[in-house]
């Protein structure tokens, strides 16, 4: 079929946003974000302190989710007051910073799932951001990352876990492409994390029973993949009930292990069991249930179903509303932003930005700290290749998104120590003999593709190691011993500290993380106290410095030092510059810092070479060139005009050290000129030669062929702006109210010879 | 950073499930093979304390979870896993769930026993018994 659409549409069709799927709202399939006509009317009827009707369902008809929420999930003492309040009134109290968080939490305790979903549907995006700022449990934001790879390579897992910890992730989540590898992955990531930083929580996301076993053995320090669903059918298909989940929650707590549940829009739609309800209503049931079973927190915001939610109108808004549901129920929020919901960078950013700005207990519930292809959860919305973007976003907005620049110069040593620690532990127990070549490969690898042919462990070796860990009764205490006996004493202390934290139990409280000093930050110890401007979390001065100090930042001093490294003596002052009288004379006027502090133009050409090209062009046309430095101004128009006044012909070339150039004539106003090269970053030698030629033609009265200003997208890229500001600052520093200097440009032959 | 320490720290010196004070669990003790699994397990009294803290911070359900957990500290890992499995959909008959509840009661896990009994009656009504 011939595509008859016009070019503008053909062009739009080729954009990345159109790799995404967009669905027409369809209530029958549950493809509806905020409100379905089949969502129940909120209701709550009590008889003798017992719930006999919940959101339009009579007690005898309660499904398992209704039954559990009715029995355990609501504060019946508040319910009457809360249910009687208009939805918009509760919504306003969520947003109004004059209403304390605790007052909102109290009311929400009495809200049924349908009631709370209606309230959240009223909040507009900016209001959601405000509500999130106020309602999140912990004061200090944090972030969680994925550490996985296609090969389950333990050395790479360790090196990547150490890297993620160095970037500031306080929780790391691993999983497996091969289920039986799980014990190996859990050990490798826990050891690697301990190398990167103290106090990093680690989980291994696998089937519920195996995940619990890994927790009991001490290989992981928290659990998250305890999935809840919003309809009974899907919940049961997920092989659990509210009671089995409640028991599981207690099982983790009984071993001192932090745990949260997972839910999120789209899951019921994907499993064909949405029962025509809106995604927000179903999620409201999940969150009410999470609270009812006694989980301290929830990972939601779509998660695996995020792209389903994002395919319908207001779907991205629904994802954020889910997170606020969790916060309003006084639980830890791990706010999604992980599963890739778009191929468009604009949409990816749009989905995350309000949450980054508001802050969250964990902004991402799985930033892919590894390569996209190595993410065994599926690609994340944010991946290793986006780390610099994230750090820059934090810096741009002056907010704490939980990450820190890992110094490039220390990363190699860190990755090596992590890989060597795992190599030592696996040797200690005879799990596997991982070679030094494999360590080298893991240290340098961007991702698992770089390990191919490097002598790294094969699939069977890893599987055997994992099986031995599982079957030999090995525990994390044994790993502590192995680390200590192999020369990794500090890491052994860190792993032991995580085990001891289970005995203390403080990190079972809502939204608990550890600082690198092993202090617990939680709802209890670090409660969110936002109450309007001037309150709540602000990064400390030292944290702000970390946020601001991205590795790419350059100061004027950095640039001055870089320029100094190119210094040469090819340009020298011979005398004060005087006006000439030869009508063939064209003067090249250069800016104050040229050949004094600035030696290269923005396009990377030595300024001396630029001058040689201009002089050669002038001479080609039979004119005489000379070079003067104008010392009293950095304005290019004035430099050109001053030079023109010194020229016998009255024609000059003006040149700023950064490479911007023009042709001037002494009878023109300063800001007028004959030709201008304004885009210094893309000027090449030939352009300057042509400028010299044209200046000479102006001097002779011949007709110049004006040079086209070279213009590319690259020329106006943001990367030049900071350099320009710095170069201009250097020029200003060289300015002095003194007359011009006559300069000598050394012979090219001599210059290139030395 | 002392202000970040919860009330637990001063008022509630941590001891392990074994009764050993947490301070005794050192790297040297681990290396000497003196640290047992029970020296790194949470004590039921600690969970009761955490339940108290959760109640004070407006989360009675989290407190209830910690109290169920306190009971479960007395059970072996294998028993905990077995009961979890029994509670999954269509794993147990109504009678088996009642037996599980009785078994829990007999070991002092009365809150958990109540949870299992509640499950049994709802499972029966919703067709989730084996």
mmCIF file of N, CA, C and O in Angstrom, chain A residues 490-567:
data_model
loop_
_atom_site.group_PDB
_atom_site.id
_atom_site.type_symbol
_atom_site.label_atom_id
_atom_site.label_comp_id
_atom_site.label_asym_id
_atom_site.label_seq_id
_atom_site.Cartn_x
_atom_site.Cartn_y
_atom_site.Cartn_z
ATOM 1 N N UNK A 490 36.891 -5.714 56.221
ATOM 2 C CA UNK A 490 35.925 -4.609 56.285
ATOM 3 C C UNK A 490 34.576 -5.046 55.705
ATOM 4 O O UNK A 490 33.510 -4.743 56.256
ATOM 5 N N UNK A 491 34.654 -5.769 54.585
ATOM 6 C CA UNK A 491 33.421 -6.250 53.970
ATOM 7 C C UNK A 491 32.727 -7.267 54.866
ATOM 8 O O UNK A 491 31.499 -7.301 54.961
ATOM 9 N N UNK A 492 33.534 -8.108 55.535
ATOM 10 C CA UNK A 492 32.960 -9.086 56.463
ATOM 11 C C UNK A 492 32.200 -8.361 57.577
ATOM 12 O O UNK A 492 31.091 -8.756 57.949
ATOM 13 N N UNK A 493 32.786 -7.283 58.071
ATOM 14 C CA UNK A 493 32.116 -6.488 59.118
ATOM 15 C C UNK A 493 30.792 -5.926 58.594
ATOM 16 O O UNK A 493 29.793 -5.895 59.310
ATOM 17 N N UNK A 494 30.804 -5.459 57.342
ATOM 18 C CA UNK A 494 29.584 -4.863 56.781
ATOM 19 C C UNK A 494 28.479 -5.910 56.614
ATOM 20 O O UNK A 494 27.310 -5.637 56.897
ATOM 21 N N UNK A 495 28.850 -7.087 56.138
ATOM 22 C CA UNK A 495 27.842 -8.142 55.971
ATOM 23 C C UNK A 495 27.313 -8.562 57.344
ATOM 24 O O UNK A 495 26.108 -8.740 57.533
ATOM 25 N N UNK A 496 28.225 -8.675 58.302
ATOM 26 C CA UNK A 496 27.802 -9.043 59.656
ATOM 27 C C UNK A 496 26.862 -7.982 60.239
ATOM 28 O O UNK A 496 25.876 -8.307 60.905
ATOM 29 N N UNK A 497 27.166 -6.727 59.960
ATOM 30 C CA UNK A 497 26.311 -5.647 60.474
ATOM 31 C C UNK A 497 24.884 -5.774 59.942
ATOM 32 O O UNK A 497 23.911 -5.512 60.664
ATOM 33 N N UNK A 498 24.749 -6.199 58.682
ATOM 34 C CA UNK A 498 23.412 -6.387 58.116
ATOM 35 C C UNK A 498 22.693 -7.547 58.806
ATOM 36 O O UNK A 498 21.477 -7.520 58.985
ATOM 37 N N UNK A 499 23.447 -8.566 59.180
ATOM 38 C CA UNK A 499 22.827 -9.693 59.884
ATOM 39 C C UNK A 499 22.404 -9.280 61.299
ATOM 40 O O UNK A 499 21.334 -9.651 61.782
ATOM 41 N N UNK A 500 23.249 -8.464 61.920
ATOM 42 C CA UNK A 500 22.925 -8.011 63.277
ATOM 43 C C UNK A 500 21.722 -7.066 63.294
ATOM 44 O O UNK A 500 20.978 -7.012 64.276
ATOM 45 N N UNK A 501 21.549 -6.372 62.175
ATOM 46 C CA UNK A 501 20.405 -5.448 62.083
ATOM 47 C C UNK A 501 19.082 -6.195 62.241
ATOM 48 O O UNK A 501 18.092 -5.646 62.724
ATOM 49 N N UNK A 502 19.085 -7.470 61.842
ATOM 50 C CA UNK A 502 17.862 -8.276 61.976
ATOM 51 C C UNK A 502 17.517 -8.542 63.424
ATOM 52 O O UNK A 502 16.367 -8.813 63.741
ATOM 53 N N UNK A 503 18.539 -8.552 64.254
ATOM 54 C CA UNK A 503 18.286 -8.822 65.672
ATOM 55 C C UNK A 503 17.675 -7.586 66.331
ATOM 56 O O UNK A 503 16.799 -7.694 67.186
ATOM 57 N N UNK A 504 18.120 -6.421 65.885
ATOM 58 C CA UNK A 504 17.646 -5.166 66.480
ATOM 59 C C UNK A 504 16.209 -4.876 66.036
ATOM 60 O O UNK A 504 15.381 -4.409 66.824
ATOM 61 N N UNK A 505 15.920 -5.145 64.756
ATOM 62 C CA UNK A 505 14.543 -5.015 64.287
ATOM 63 C C UNK A 505 14.085 -3.615 63.927
ATOM 64 O O UNK A 505 12.967 -3.424 63.467
ATOM 65 N N UNK A 506 14.934 -2.614 64.130
ATOM 66 C CA UNK A 506 14.497 -1.239 63.803
ATOM 67 C C UNK A 506 14.208 -1.074 62.323
ATOM 68 O O UNK A 506 13.436 -0.204 61.929
ATOM 69 N N UNK A 507 14.829 -1.894 61.491
ATOM 70 C CA UNK A 507 14.601 -1.718 60.054
ATOM 71 C C UNK A 507 13.374 -2.477 59.571
ATOM 72 O O UNK A 507 13.122 -2.550 58.384
ATOM 73 N N UNK A 508 12.598 -3.007 60.525
ATOM 74 C CA UNK A 508 11.283 -3.549 60.152
ATOM 75 C C UNK A 508 10.239 -2.435 60.089
ATOM 76 O O UNK A 508 9.159 -2.626 59.540
ATOM 77 N N UNK A 509 10.560 -1.304 60.706
ATOM 78 C CA UNK A 509 9.584 -0.202 60.724
ATOM 79 C C UNK A 509 9.435 0.413 59.341
ATOM 80 O O UNK A 509 10.295 0.260 58.472
ATOM 81 N N UNK A 510 8.338 1.124 59.173
ATOM 82 C CA UNK A 510 7.972 1.670 57.873
ATOM 83 C C UNK A 510 9.091 2.510 57.245
ATOM 84 O O UNK A 510 9.648 3.393 57.896
ATOM 85 N N UNK A 511 9.382 2.177 56.001
ATOM 86 C CA UNK A 511 10.289 2.974 55.162
ATOM 87 C C UNK A 511 11.722 3.026 55.685
ATOM 88 O O UNK A 511 12.417 4.021 55.515
ATOM 89 N N UNK A 512 12.165 1.930 56.317
ATOM 90 C CA UNK A 512 13.503 1.947 56.901
ATOM 91 C C UNK A 512 14.597 1.671 55.869
ATOM 92 O O UNK A 512 14.488 0.749 55.063
ATOM 93 N N UNK A 513 15.615 2.489 55.906
ATOM 94 C CA UNK A 513 16.872 2.213 55.198
ATOM 95 C C UNK A 513 18.004 2.485 56.187
ATOM 96 O O UNK A 513 17.766 3.046 57.254
ATOM 97 N N UNK A 514 19.199 2.085 55.808
ATOM 98 C CA UNK A 514 20.362 2.410 56.630
ATOM 99 C C UNK A 514 21.159 3.524 55.967
ATOM 100 O O UNK A 514 21.277 3.564 54.743
ATOM 101 N N UNK A 515 21.717 4.377 56.789
ATOM 102 C CA UNK A 515 22.741 5.284 56.282
ATOM 103 C C UNK A 515 24.027 4.472 56.187
ATOM 104 O O UNK A 515 24.118 3.387 56.778
ATOM 105 N N UNK A 516 25.046 4.983 55.487
ATOM 106 C CA UNK A 516 26.313 4.249 55.453
ATOM 107 C C UNK A 516 26.940 4.103 56.854
ATOM 108 O O UNK A 516 27.824 3.285 57.046
ATOM 109 N N UNK A 517 26.456 4.887 57.828
ATOM 110 C CA UNK A 517 26.928 4.722 59.210
ATOM 111 C C UNK A 517 26.073 3.727 59.985
ATOM 112 O O UNK A 517 26.211 3.618 61.215
ATOM 113 N N UNK A 518 25.165 3.037 59.289
ATOM 114 C CA UNK A 518 24.277 2.048 59.891
ATOM 115 C C UNK A 518 23.245 2.653 60.845
ATOM 116 O O UNK A 518 22.707 1.962 61.705
ATOM 117 N N UNK A 519 22.962 3.939 60.690
ATOM 118 C CA UNK A 519 21.800 4.497 61.383
ATOM 119 C C UNK A 519 20.564 4.163 60.560
ATOM 120 O O UNK A 519 20.622 4.136 59.331
ATOM 121 N N UNK A 520 19.449 3.922 61.251
ATOM 122 C CA UNK A 520 18.199 3.629 60.551
ATOM 123 C C UNK A 520 17.455 4.931 60.278
ATOM 124 O O UNK A 520 17.230 5.728 61.186
ATOM 125 N N UNK A 521 17.094 5.135 59.010
ATOM 126 C CA UNK A 521 16.192 6.233 58.655
ATOM 127 C C UNK A 521 14.843 5.601 58.326
ATOM 128 O O UNK A 521 14.748 4.760 57.437
ATOM 129 N N UNK A 522 13.800 6.009 59.029
ATOM 130 C CA UNK A 522 12.478 5.417 58.798
ATOM 131 C C UNK A 522 11.400 6.415 59.190
ATOM 132 O O UNK A 522 11.694 7.518 59.661
ATOM 133 N N UNK A 523 10.160 5.956 59.031
ATOM 134 C CA UNK A 523 9.024 6.746 59.505
ATOM 135 C C UNK A 523 9.185 7.109 60.976
ATOM 136 O O UNK A 523 8.745 8.157 61.426
ATOM 137 N N UNK A 524 9.843 6.217 61.721
ATOM 138 C CA UNK A 524 9.996 6.426 63.155
ATOM 139 C C UNK A 524 11.138 7.393 63.460
ATOM 140 O O UNK A 524 10.997 8.317 64.259
ATOM 141 N N UNK A 525 12.269 7.174 62.802
ATOM 142 C CA UNK A 525 13.465 7.953 63.165
ATOM 143 C C UNK A 525 13.646 9.191 62.310
ATOM 144 O O UNK A 525 14.372 10.109 62.690
ATOM 145 N N UNK A 526 13.015 9.218 61.149
ATOM 146 C CA UNK A 526 13.237 10.305 60.189
ATOM 147 C C UNK A 526 11.894 10.643 59.512
ATOM 148 O O UNK A 526 11.758 10.542 58.303
ATOM 149 N N UNK A 527 10.898 11.002 60.311
ATOM 150 C CA UNK A 527 9.559 11.185 59.732
ATOM 151 C C UNK A 527 9.485 12.430 58.844
ATOM 152 O O UNK A 527 10.116 13.444 59.136
ATOM 153 N N UNK A 528 8.722 12.301 57.786
ATOM 154 C CA UNK A 528 8.515 13.436 56.883
ATOM 155 C C UNK A 528 7.793 14.552 57.625
ATOM 156 O O UNK A 528 6.680 14.364 58.106
ATOM 157 N N UNK A 529 8.405 15.698 57.717
ATOM 158 C CA UNK A 529 7.805 16.809 58.469
ATOM 159 C C UNK A 529 7.492 17.991 57.556
ATOM 160 O O UNK A 529 7.508 19.137 57.988
ATOM 161 N N UNK A 530 7.190 17.684 56.300
ATOM 162 C CA UNK A 530 6.876 18.780 55.380
ATOM 163 C C UNK A 530 5.582 19.466 55.796
ATOM 164 O O UNK A 530 4.555 18.819 55.986
ATOM 165 N N UNK A 531 5.643 20.770 55.935
ATOM 166 C CA UNK A 531 4.443 21.540 56.286
ATOM 167 C C UNK A 531 4.489 22.879 55.563
ATOM 168 O O UNK A 531 4.189 23.921 56.134
ATOM 169 N N UNK A 532 4.889 22.849 54.306
ATOM 170 C CA UNK A 532 4.939 24.079 53.522
ATOM 171 C C UNK A 532 6.357 24.575 53.325
ATOM 172 O O UNK A 532 7.312 23.999 53.864
ATOM 173 N N UNK A 533 6.483 25.651 52.544
ATOM 174 C CA UNK A 533 7.817 26.180 52.230
ATOM 175 C C UNK A 533 8.658 26.412 53.477
ATOM 176 O O UNK A 533 8.148 26.853 54.499
ATOM 177 N N UNK A 534 9.919 26.049 53.383
ATOM 178 C CA UNK A 534 10.831 26.247 54.507
ATOM 179 C C UNK A 534 10.832 25.086 55.479
ATOM 180 O O UNK A 534 11.518 25.124 56.487
ATOM 181 N N UNK A 535 10.046 24.050 55.217
ATOM 182 C CA UNK A 535 10.008 22.885 56.106
ATOM 183 C C UNK A 535 10.359 21.631 55.311
ATOM 184 O O UNK A 535 10.538 21.687 54.094
ATOM 185 N N UNK A 536 10.418 20.518 56.004
ATOM 186 C CA UNK A 536 10.646 19.242 55.323
ATOM 187 C C UNK A 536 12.089 19.061 54.901
ATOM 188 O O UNK A 536 12.973 19.820 55.287
ATOM 189 N N UNK A 537 12.294 18.038 54.086
ATOM 190 C CA UNK A 537 13.653 17.654 53.706
ATOM 191 C C UNK A 537 14.302 18.671 52.786
ATOM 192 O O UNK A 537 13.723 19.098 51.800
ATOM 193 N N UNK A 538 15.492 19.029 53.135
ATOM 194 C CA UNK A 538 16.387 19.765 52.236
ATOM 195 C C UNK A 538 17.717 19.021 52.316
ATOM 196 O O UNK A 538 18.122 18.635 53.410
ATOM 197 N N UNK A 539 18.401 18.854 51.202
ATOM 198 C CA UNK A 539 19.712 18.207 51.320
ATOM 199 C C UNK A 539 20.617 19.024 52.247
ATOM 200 O O UNK A 539 20.567 20.254 52.235
ATOM 201 N N UNK A 540 21.410 18.322 53.040
ATOM 202 C CA UNK A 540 22.384 19.025 53.882
ATOM 203 C C UNK A 540 23.393 19.704 52.955
ATOM 204 O O UNK A 540 23.506 19.337 51.788
ATOM 205 N N UNK A 541 24.130 20.679 53.482
ATOM 206 C CA UNK A 541 25.125 21.333 52.606
ATOM 207 C C UNK A 541 26.081 20.335 51.955
ATOM 208 O O UNK A 541 26.414 20.464 50.773
ATOM 209 N N UNK A 542 26.503 19.315 52.696
ATOM 210 C CA UNK A 542 27.447 18.365 52.092
ATOM 211 C C UNK A 542 26.745 17.505 51.037
ATOM 212 O O UNK A 542 27.320 17.193 49.995
ATOM 213 N N UNK A 543 25.491 17.148 51.300
ATOM 214 C CA UNK A 543 24.738 16.377 50.306
ATOM 215 C C UNK A 543 24.489 17.242 49.066
ATOM 216 O O UNK A 543 24.577 16.760 47.935
ATOM 217 N N UNK A 544 24.190 18.516 49.292
ATOM 218 C CA UNK A 544 23.955 19.405 48.153
ATOM 219 C C UNK A 544 25.215 19.505 47.286
ATOM 220 O O UNK A 544 25.141 19.523 46.059
ATOM 221 N N UNK A 545 26.359 19.541 47.949
ATOM 222 C CA UNK A 545 27.612 19.590 47.198
ATOM 223 C C UNK A 545 27.769 18.339 46.343
ATOM 224 O O UNK A 545 28.181 18.403 45.187
ATOM 225 N N UNK A 546 27.394 17.183 46.930
ATOM 226 C CA UNK A 546 27.450 15.940 46.150
ATOM 227 C C UNK A 546 26.537 16.010 44.933
ATOM 228 O O UNK A 546 26.899 15.589 43.840
ATOM 229 N N UNK A 547 25.335 16.510 45.159
ATOM 230 C CA UNK A 547 24.359 16.602 44.064
ATOM 231 C C UNK A 547 24.894 17.528 42.974
ATOM 232 O O UNK A 547 24.772 17.251 41.781
ATOM 233 N N UNK A 548 25.486 18.616 43.407
ATOM 234 C CA UNK A 548 25.935 19.625 42.437
ATOM 235 C C UNK A 548 27.201 19.204 41.693
ATOM 236 O O UNK A 548 27.425 19.631 40.562
ATOM 237 N N UNK A 549 28.013 18.372 42.343
ATOM 238 C CA UNK A 549 29.334 18.076 41.768
ATOM 239 C C UNK A 549 29.282 16.891 40.810
ATOM 240 O O UNK A 549 29.775 15.814 41.130
ATOM 241 N N UNK A 550 28.701 17.090 39.665
ATOM 242 C CA UNK A 550 28.740 16.019 38.671
ATOM 243 C C UNK A 550 30.117 16.024 38.027
ATOM 244 O O UNK A 550 30.812 17.044 38.006
ATOM 245 N N UNK A 551 30.496 14.871 37.523
ATOM 246 C CA UNK A 551 31.881 14.724 37.064
ATOM 247 C C UNK A 551 32.179 15.575 35.835
ATOM 248 O O UNK A 551 33.324 15.862 35.538
ATOM 249 N N UNK A 552 31.115 15.995 35.116
ATOM 250 C CA UNK A 552 31.348 16.760 33.890
ATOM 251 C C UNK A 552 31.510 18.257 34.154
ATOM 252 O O UNK A 552 31.846 18.998 33.232
ATOM 253 N N UNK A 553 31.223 18.688 35.360
ATOM 254 C CA UNK A 553 31.245 20.139 35.619
ATOM 255 C C UNK A 553 32.656 20.699 35.475
ATOM 256 O O UNK A 553 33.619 20.098 35.933
ATOM 257 N N UNK A 554 32.779 21.854 34.794
ATOM 258 C CA UNK A 554 34.082 22.484 34.598
ATOM 259 C C UNK A 554 34.026 23.902 35.112
ATOM 260 O O UNK A 554 33.090 24.642 34.813
ATOM 261 N N UNK A 555 35.038 24.295 35.841
ATOM 262 C CA UNK A 555 35.113 25.671 36.315
ATOM 263 C C UNK A 555 35.994 26.471 35.370
ATOM 264 O O UNK A 555 36.676 25.913 34.506
ATOM 265 N N UNK A 556 35.978 27.782 35.535
ATOM 266 C CA UNK A 556 36.874 28.641 34.759
ATOM 267 C C UNK A 556 38.316 28.195 34.984
ATOM 268 O O UNK A 556 39.126 28.167 34.063
ATOM 269 N N UNK A 557 38.610 27.795 36.218
ATOM 270 C CA UNK A 557 39.976 27.368 36.526
ATOM 271 C C UNK A 557 40.358 26.103 35.763
ATOM 272 O O UNK A 557 41.482 25.971 35.281
ATOM 273 N N UNK A 558 39.379 25.158 35.662
ATOM 274 C CA UNK A 558 39.646 23.943 34.881
ATOM 275 C C UNK A 558 39.988 24.314 33.447
ATOM 276 O O UNK A 558 40.922 23.792 32.836
ATOM 277 N N UNK A 559 39.194 25.250 32.904
ATOM 278 C CA UNK A 559 39.383 25.626 31.506
ATOM 279 C C UNK A 559 40.705 26.376 31.316
ATOM 280 O O UNK A 559 41.426 26.169 30.345
ATOM 281 N N UNK A 560 41.024 27.206 32.295
ATOM 282 C CA UNK A 560 42.281 27.955 32.205
ATOM 283 C C UNK A 560 43.474 26.986 32.201
ATOM 284 O O UNK A 560 44.414 27.126 31.423
ATOM 285 N N UNK A 561 43.364 25.965 33.061
ATOM 286 C CA UNK A 561 44.455 24.979 33.132
ATOM 287 C C UNK A 561 44.555 24.200 31.814
ATOM 288 O O UNK A 561 45.653 23.922 31.327
ATOM 289 N N UNK A 562 43.378 23.871 31.252
ATOM 290 C CA UNK A 562 43.366 23.131 29.993
ATOM 291 C C UNK A 562 44.010 23.983 28.888
ATOM 292 O O UNK A 562 44.857 23.494 28.135
ATOM 293 N N UNK A 563 43.659 25.266 28.837
ATOM 294 C CA UNK A 563 44.244 26.159 27.840
ATOM 295 C C UNK A 563 45.758 26.296 28.046
ATOM 296 O O UNK A 563 46.537 26.298 27.090
ATOM 297 N N UNK A 564 46.145 26.358 29.322
ATOM 298 C CA UNK A 564 47.577 26.530 29.612
ATOM 299 C C UNK A 564 48.391 25.344 29.099
ATOM 300 O O UNK A 564 49.564 25.495 28.739
ATOM 301 N N UNK A 565 47.737 24.161 29.052
ATOM 302 C CA UNK A 565 48.477 22.983 28.599
ATOM 303 C C UNK A 565 48.812 23.080 27.108
ATOM 304 O O UNK A 565 49.625 22.315 26.601
ATOM 305 N N UNK A 566 48.174 23.977 26.418
ATOM 306 C CA UNK A 566 48.458 24.154 24.985
ATOM 307 C C UNK A 566 49.305 25.403 24.714
ATOM 308 O O UNK A 566 49.462 25.824 23.565
ATOM 309 N N UNK A 567 49.802 26.045 25.769
ATOM 310 C CA UNK A 567 50.514 27.319 25.609
ATOM 311 C C UNK A 567 51.710 27.153 24.661
ATOM 312 O O UNK A 567 52.349 26.100 24.623
#
